[in-house]
Coordinates of N, CA and C in Angstrom, one line a residue:
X28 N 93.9 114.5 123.8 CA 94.7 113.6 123.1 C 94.6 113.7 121.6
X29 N 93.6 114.0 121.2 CA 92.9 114.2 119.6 C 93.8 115.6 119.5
X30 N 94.4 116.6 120.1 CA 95.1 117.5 119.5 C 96.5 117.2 119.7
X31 N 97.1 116.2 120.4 CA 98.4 115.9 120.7 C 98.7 114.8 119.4
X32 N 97.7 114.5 118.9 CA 97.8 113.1 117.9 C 97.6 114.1 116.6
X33 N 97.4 115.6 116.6 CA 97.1 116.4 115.2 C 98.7 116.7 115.7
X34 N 99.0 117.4 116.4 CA 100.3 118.2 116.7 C 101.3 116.8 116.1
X35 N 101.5 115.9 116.5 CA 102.3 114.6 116.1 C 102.8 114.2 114.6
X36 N 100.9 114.4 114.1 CA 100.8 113.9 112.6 C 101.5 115.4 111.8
X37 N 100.9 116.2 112.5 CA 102.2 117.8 111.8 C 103.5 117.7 111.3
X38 N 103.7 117.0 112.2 CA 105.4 116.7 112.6 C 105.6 115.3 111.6
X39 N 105.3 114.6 111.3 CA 105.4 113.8 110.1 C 105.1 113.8 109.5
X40 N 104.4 114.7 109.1 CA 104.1 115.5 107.6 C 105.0 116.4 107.1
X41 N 105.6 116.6 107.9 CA 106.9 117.9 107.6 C 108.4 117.4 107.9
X42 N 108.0 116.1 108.4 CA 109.6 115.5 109.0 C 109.4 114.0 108.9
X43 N 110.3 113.5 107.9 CA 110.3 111.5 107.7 C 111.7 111.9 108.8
X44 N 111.1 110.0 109.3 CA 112.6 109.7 109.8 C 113.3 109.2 109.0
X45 N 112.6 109.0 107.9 CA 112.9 107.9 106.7 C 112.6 108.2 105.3
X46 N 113.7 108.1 104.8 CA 113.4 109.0 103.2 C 112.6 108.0 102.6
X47 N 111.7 108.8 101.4 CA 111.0 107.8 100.9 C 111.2 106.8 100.3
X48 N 112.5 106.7 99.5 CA 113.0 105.4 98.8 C 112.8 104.3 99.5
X49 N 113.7 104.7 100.8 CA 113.8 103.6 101.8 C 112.2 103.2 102.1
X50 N 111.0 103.4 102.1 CA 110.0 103.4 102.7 C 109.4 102.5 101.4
X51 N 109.2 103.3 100.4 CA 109.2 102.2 99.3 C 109.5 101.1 99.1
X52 N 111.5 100.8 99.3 CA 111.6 99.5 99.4 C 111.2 98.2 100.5
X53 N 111.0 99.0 101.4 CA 110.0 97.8 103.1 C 108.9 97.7 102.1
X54 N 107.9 98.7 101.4 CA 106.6 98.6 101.2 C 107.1 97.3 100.0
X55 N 108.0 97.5 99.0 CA 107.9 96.5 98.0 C 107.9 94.6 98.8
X56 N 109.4 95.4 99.7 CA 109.6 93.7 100.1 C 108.6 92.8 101.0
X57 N 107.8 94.3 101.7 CA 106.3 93.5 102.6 C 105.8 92.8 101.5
X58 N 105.1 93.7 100.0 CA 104.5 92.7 99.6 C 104.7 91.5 98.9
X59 N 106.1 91.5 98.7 CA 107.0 90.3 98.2 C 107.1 89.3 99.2
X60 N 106.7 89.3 100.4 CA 106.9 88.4 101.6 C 108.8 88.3 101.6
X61 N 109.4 88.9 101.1 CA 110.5 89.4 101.5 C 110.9 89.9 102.5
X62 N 112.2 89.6 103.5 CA 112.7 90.2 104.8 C 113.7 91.3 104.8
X63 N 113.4 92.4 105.2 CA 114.5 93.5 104.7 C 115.6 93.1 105.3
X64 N 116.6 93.5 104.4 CA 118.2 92.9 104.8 C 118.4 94.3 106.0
X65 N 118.2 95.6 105.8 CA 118.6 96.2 106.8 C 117.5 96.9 108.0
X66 N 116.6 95.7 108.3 CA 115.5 95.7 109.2 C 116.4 95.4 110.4
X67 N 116.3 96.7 111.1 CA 116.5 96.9 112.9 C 115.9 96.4 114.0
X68 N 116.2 95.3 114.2 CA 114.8 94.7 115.3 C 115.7 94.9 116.3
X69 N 114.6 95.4 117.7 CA 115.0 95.4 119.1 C 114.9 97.2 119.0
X70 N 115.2 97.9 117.9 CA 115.3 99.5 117.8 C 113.8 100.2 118.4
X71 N 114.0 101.1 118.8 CA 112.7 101.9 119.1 C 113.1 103.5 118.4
X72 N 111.8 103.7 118.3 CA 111.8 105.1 117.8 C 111.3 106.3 118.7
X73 N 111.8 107.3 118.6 CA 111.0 108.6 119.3 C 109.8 108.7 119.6
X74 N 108.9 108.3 118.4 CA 107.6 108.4 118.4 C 106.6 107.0 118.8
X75 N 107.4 105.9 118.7 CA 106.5 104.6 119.2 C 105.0 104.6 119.7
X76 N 105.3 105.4 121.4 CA 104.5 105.7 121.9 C 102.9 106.7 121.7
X77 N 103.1 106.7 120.0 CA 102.0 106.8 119.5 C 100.7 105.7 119.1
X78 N 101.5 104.8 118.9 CA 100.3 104.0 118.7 C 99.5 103.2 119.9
X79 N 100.3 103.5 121.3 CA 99.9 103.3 122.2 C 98.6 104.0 122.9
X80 N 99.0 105.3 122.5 CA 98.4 106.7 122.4 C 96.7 106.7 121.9
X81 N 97.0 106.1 120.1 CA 96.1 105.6 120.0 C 95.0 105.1 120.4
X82 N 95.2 103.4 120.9 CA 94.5 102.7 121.1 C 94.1 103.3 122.2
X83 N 95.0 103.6 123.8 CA 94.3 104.1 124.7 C 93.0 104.8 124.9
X84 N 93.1 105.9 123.8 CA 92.4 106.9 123.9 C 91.3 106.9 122.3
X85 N 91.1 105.4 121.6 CA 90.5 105.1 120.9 C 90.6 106.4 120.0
X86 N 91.5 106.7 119.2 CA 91.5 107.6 118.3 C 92.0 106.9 116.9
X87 N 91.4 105.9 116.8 CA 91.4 105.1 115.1 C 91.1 105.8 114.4
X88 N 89.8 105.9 114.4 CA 89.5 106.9 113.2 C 89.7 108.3 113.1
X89 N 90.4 109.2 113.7 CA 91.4 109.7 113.5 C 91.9 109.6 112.2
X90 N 92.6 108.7 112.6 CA 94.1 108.5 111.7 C 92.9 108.2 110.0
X91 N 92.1 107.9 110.0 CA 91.2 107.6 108.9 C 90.7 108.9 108.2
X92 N 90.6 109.8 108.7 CA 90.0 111.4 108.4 C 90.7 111.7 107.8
X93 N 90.8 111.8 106.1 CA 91.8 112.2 105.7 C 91.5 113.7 105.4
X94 N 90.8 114.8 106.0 CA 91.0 116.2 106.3 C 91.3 116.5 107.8
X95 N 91.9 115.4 108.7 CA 92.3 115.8 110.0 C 93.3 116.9 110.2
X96 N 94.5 116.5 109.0 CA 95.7 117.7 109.0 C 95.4 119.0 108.2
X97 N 93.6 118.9 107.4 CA 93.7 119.9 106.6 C 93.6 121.7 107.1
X98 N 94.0 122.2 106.5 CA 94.0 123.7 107.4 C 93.9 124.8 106.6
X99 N 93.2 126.2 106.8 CA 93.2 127.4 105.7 C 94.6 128.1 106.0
X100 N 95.5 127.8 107.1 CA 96.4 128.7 107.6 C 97.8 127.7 107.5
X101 N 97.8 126.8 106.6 CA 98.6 126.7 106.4 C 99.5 126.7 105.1
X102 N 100.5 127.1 104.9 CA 101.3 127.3 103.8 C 101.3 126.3 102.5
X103 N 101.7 125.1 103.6 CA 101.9 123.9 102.5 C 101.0 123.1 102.9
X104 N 100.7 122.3 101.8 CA 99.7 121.4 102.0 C 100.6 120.3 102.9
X105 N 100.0 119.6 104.1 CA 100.4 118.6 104.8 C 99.9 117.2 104.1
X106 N 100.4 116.1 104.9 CA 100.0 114.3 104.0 C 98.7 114.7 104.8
X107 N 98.2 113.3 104.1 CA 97.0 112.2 104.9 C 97.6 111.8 106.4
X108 N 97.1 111.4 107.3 CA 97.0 111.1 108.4 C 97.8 109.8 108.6
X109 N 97.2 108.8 107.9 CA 98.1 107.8 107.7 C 99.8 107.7 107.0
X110 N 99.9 108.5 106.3 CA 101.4 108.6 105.6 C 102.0 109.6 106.7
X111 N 101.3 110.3 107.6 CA 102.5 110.9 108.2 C 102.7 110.3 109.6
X112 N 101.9 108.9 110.1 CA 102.1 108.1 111.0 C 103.0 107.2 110.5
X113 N 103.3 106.9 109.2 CA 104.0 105.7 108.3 C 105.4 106.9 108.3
X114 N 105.7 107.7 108.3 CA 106.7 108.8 108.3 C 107.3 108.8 109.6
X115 N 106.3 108.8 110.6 CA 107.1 109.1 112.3 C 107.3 107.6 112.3
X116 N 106.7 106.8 111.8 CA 106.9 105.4 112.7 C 107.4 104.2 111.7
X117 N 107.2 104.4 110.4 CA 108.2 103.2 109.5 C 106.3 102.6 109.4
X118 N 107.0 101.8 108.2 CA 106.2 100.8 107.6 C 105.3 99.6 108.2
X119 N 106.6 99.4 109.0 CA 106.2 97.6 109.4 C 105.5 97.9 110.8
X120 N 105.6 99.1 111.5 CA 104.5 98.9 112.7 C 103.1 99.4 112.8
X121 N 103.6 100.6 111.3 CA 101.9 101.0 111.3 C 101.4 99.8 110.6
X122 N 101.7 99.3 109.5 CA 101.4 98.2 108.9 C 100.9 97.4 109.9
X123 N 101.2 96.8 110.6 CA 100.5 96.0 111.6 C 99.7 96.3 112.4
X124 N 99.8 97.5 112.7 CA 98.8 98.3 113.5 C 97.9 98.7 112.6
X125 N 97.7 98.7 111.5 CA 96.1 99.2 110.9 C 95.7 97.6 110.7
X126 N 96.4 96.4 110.2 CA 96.1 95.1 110.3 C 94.8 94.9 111.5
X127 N 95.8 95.3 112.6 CA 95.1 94.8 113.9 C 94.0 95.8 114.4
X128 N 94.1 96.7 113.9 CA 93.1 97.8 114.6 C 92.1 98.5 113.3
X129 N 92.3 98.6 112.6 CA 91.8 99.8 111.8 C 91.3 98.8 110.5
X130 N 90.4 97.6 111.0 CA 90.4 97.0 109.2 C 88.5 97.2 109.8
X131 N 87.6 97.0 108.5 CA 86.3 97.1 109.4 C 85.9 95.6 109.5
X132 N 84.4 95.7 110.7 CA 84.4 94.8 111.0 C 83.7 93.3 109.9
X133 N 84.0 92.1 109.7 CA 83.2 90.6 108.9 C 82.0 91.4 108.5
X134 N 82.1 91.6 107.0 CA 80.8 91.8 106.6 C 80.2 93.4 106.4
X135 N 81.1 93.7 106.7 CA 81.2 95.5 106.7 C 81.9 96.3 105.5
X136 N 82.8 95.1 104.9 CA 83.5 95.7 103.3 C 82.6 96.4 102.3
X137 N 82.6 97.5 101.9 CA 81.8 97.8 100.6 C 82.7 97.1 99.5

């Protein structure tokens, strides 16, 4: 599963479903506590079934490695782990998903 979740993050490092602009503007209005006017609710995406993926097979920190996508054989440098799950999946579900899963535990902040 740890190579199906590299192969995935590939693919959103080399492919948004979502141009950046657009990604910017969710990121600004999240922190404005603003509601995007053209937020799709009920929509699913191709890749959803990643963060299912995830949890299942407890690959959080994973997505935390930010030399997971690094590689000597490859051409272009690929993202961080996290920007290319925020690339397959939009803003507002990774966003909630590192909320819920990926913060450390009371008393563990450096």
């Amino acid at each position: 599963y740890k190579m199906a979740l590299h192969c995935y993050l590939v693919i959103g490092s080399r492919l948004s479903l979502e141009p950046l602009d657009v990604v910017e503007k969710k990121a600004v209005g999240l922190v404005n506590n603003a509601e995007s006017e053209d937020c799709e609710t009920g929509t699913t995406r191709p890749y959803d079934f990643l963060i299912a993926m995830v949890e299942q097979h407890h690959l959080h920190g994973d997505l935390l490695e930010p030399e997971l996508l690094s590689s000597q054989n490859d051409e272009e440098e690929l993202l961080p782990p996290l920007i290319s799950l925020v690339r397959l999946l939009g803003l507002d579900l990774v966003g909630d998903f590192l909320v819920e899963h990926c913060v450390p535990p009371p008393g563990r902040i450096h």
